[in-house]
PDB file of C-alpha atoms in Angstrom:
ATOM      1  CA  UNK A  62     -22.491  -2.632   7.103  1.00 75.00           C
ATOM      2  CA  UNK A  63     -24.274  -4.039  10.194  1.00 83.00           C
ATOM      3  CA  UNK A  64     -22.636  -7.134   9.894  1.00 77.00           C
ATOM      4  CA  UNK A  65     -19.341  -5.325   9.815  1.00 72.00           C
ATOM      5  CA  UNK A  66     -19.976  -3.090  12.527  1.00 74.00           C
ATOM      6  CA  UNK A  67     -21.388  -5.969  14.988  1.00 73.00           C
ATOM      7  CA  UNK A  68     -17.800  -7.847  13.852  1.00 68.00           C
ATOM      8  CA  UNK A  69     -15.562  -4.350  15.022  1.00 70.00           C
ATOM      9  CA  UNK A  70     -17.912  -4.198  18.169  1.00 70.00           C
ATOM     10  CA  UNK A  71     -16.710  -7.565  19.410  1.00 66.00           C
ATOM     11  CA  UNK A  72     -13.151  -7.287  18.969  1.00 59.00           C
ATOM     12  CA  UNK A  73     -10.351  -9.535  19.630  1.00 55.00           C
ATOM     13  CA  UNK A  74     -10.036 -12.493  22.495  1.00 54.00           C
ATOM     14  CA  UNK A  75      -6.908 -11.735  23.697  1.00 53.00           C
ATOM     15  CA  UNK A  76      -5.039 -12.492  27.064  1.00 52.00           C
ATOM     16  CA  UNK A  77      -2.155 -11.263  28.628  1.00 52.00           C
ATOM     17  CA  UNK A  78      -1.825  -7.820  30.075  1.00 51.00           C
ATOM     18  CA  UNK A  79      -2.982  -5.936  27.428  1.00 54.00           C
ATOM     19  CA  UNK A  80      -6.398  -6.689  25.504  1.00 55.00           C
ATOM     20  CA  UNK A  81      -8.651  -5.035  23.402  1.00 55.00           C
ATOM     21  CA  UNK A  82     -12.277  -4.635  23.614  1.00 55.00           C
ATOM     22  CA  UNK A  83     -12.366  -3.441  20.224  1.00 58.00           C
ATOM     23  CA  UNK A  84     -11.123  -3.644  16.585  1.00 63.00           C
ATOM     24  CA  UNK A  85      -9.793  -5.869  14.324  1.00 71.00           C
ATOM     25  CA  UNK A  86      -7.927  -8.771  15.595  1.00 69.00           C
ATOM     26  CA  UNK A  87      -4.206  -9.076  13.427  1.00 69.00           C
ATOM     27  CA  UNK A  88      -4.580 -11.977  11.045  1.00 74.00           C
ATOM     28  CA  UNK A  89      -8.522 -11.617  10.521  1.00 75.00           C
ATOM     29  CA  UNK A  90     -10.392 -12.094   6.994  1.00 77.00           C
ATOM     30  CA  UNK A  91     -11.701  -8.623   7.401  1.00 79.00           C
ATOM     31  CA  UNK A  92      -8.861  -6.710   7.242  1.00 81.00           C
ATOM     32  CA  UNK A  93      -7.645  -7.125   3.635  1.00 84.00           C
ATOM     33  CA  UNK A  94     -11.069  -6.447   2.984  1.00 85.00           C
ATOM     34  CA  UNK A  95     -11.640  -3.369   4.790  1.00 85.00           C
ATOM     35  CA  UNK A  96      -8.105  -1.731   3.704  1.00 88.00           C
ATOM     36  CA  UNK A  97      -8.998  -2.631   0.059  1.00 90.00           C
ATOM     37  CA  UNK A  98     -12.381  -0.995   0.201  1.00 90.00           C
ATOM     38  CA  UNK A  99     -10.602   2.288   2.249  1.00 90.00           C
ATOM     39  CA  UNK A 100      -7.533   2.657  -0.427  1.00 94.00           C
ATOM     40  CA  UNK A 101     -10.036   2.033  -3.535  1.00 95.00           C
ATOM     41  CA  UNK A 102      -9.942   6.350  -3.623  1.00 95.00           C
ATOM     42  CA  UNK A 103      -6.265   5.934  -3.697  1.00 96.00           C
ATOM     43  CA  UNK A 104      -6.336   3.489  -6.192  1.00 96.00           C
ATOM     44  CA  UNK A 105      -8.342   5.637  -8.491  1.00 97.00           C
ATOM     45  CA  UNK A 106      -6.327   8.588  -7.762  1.00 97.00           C
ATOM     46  CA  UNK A 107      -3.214   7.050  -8.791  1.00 96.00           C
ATOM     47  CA  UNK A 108      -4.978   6.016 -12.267  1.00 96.00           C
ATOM     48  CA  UNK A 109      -5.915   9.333 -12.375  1.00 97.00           C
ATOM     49  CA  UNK A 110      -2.300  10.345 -12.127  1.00 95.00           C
ATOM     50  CA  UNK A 111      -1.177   8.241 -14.733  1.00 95.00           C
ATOM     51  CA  UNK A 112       1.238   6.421 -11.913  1.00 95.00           C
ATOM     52  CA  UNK A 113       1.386   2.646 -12.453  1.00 94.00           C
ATOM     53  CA  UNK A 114       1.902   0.513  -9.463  1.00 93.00           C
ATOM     54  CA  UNK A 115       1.169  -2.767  -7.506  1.00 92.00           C
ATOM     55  CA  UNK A 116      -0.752  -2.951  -4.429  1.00 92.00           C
ATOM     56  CA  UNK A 117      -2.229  -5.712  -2.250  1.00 88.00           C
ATOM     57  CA  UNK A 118      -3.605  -4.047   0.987  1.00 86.00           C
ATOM     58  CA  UNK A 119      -1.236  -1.701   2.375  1.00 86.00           C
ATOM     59  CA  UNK A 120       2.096  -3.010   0.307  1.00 87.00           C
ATOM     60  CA  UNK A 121       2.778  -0.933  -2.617  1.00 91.00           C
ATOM     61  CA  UNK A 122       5.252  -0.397  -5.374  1.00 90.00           C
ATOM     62  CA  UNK A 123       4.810   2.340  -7.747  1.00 93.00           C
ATOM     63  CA  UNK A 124       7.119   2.705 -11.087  1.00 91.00           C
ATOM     64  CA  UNK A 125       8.350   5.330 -12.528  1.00 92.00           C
ATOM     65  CA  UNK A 126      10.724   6.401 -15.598  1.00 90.00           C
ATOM     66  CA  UNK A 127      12.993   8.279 -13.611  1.00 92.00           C
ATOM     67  CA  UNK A 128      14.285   9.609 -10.319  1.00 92.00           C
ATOM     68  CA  UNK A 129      12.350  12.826 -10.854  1.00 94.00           C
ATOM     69  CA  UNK A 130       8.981  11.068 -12.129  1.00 94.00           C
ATOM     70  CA  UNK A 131       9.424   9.245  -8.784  1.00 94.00           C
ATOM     71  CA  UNK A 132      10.613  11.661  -6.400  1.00 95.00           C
ATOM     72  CA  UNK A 133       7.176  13.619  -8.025  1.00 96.00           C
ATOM     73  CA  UNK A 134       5.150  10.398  -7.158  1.00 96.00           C
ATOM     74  CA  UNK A 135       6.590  10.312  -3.429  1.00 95.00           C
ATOM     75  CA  UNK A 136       5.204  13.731  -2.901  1.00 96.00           C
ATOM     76  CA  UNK A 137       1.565  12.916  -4.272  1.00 97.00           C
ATOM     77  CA  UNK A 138       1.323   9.671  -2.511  1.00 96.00           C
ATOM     78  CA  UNK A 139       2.842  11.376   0.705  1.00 95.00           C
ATOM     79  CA  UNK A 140       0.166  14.444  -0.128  1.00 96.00           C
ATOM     80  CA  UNK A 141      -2.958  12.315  -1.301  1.00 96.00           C
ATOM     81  CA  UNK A 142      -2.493   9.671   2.181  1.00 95.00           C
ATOM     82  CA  UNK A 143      -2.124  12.541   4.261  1.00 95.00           C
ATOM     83  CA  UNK A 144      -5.784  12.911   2.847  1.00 94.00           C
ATOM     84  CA  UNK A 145      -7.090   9.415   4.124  1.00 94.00           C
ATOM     85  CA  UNK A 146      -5.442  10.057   7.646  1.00 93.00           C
ATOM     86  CA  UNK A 147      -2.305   7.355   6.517  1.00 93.00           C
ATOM     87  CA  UNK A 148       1.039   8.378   6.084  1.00 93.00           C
ATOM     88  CA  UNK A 149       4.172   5.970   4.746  1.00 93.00           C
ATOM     89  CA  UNK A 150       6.532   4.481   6.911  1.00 90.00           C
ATOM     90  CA  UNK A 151       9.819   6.374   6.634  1.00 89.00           C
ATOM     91  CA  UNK A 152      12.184   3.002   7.318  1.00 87.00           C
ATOM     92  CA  UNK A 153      10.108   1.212   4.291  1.00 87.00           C
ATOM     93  CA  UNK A 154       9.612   3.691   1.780  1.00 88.00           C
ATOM     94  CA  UNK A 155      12.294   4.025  -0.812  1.00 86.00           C
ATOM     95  CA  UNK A 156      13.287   5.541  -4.169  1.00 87.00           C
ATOM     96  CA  UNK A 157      15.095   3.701  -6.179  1.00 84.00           C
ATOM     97  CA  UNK A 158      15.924   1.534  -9.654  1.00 81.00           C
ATOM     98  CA  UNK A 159      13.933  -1.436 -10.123  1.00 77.00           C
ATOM     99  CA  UNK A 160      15.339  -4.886  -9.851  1.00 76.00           C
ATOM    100  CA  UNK A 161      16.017  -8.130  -7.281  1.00 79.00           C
ATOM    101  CA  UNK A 162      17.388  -6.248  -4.239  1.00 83.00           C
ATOM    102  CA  UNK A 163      13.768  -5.441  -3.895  1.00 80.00           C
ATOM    103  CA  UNK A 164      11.298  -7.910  -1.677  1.00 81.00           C
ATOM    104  CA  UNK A 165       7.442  -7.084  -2.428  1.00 82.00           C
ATOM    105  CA  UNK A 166       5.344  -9.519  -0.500  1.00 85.00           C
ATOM    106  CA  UNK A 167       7.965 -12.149   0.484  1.00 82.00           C
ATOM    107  CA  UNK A 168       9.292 -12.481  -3.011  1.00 84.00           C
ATOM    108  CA  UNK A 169      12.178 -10.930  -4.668  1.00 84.00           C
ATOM    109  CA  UNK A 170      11.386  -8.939  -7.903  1.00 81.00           C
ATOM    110  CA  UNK A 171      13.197 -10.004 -11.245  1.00 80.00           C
ATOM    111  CA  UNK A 172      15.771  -8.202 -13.348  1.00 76.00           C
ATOM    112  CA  UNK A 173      14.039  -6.178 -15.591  1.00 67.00           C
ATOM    113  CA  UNK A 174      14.514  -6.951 -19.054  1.00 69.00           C
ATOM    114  CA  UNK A 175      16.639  -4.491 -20.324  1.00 62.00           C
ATOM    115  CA  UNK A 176      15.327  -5.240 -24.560  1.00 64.00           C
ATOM    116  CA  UNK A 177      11.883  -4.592 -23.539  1.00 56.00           C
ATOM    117  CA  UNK A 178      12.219  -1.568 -21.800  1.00 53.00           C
ATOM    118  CA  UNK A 179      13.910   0.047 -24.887  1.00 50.00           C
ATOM    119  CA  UNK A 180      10.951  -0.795 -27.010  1.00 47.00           C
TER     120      UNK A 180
END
């Protein structure tokens, strides 16, 4: 924790007109780590929930069976963040069906295989 601490005491180089004595500079190993360590409650709580999703730092896609199950998860996300000070970002947070019109992480998602899902 010291080490940590000393890190988000020194903060960020930065020139121009605006700079930062403090925090985290964008880019920096720490982050991922620190946001991991923060959303671990979340993590758990959406076990907890039975909701299945993917996350890798603050990117997240959660699935559900249908538009009710997810509008339901929306609210307990929205409800359980609000919790941990963090809200979602209205422009980026969507309901809807599963397939490759959706980009998580760079990388388009598959078409979901239509035989499996009816098992």
């Amino acid at each position: 924790m010291e080490l940590i601490c000393d890190w988000l005491d020194t903060g960020a180089m930065r020139r121009g007109f605006i700079s930062q004595t403090k925090g985290i500079p964008q880019g920096s190993c720490l982050s991922p780590f620190l946001c991991n360590l923060y959303l671990t409650e979340w993590d758990f709580a959406m076990s907890d929930k039975n909701l299945p999703f993917v996350r890798y730092a603050d990117d997240f896609l959660v699935f559900a069976r249908s538009k009710k199950e997810a509008i339901d998860a929306k609210q307990f996300i929205m409800k359980y963040l609000r919790r941990l000070k963090l809200e979602l970002h209205p422009e980026k947070t969507h309901v809807t069906f599963c397939g490759p019109h959706i980009t998580f992480l760079g990388r388009k998602l598959r078409k979901p295989n239509t035989k499996r899902r009816n098992k």
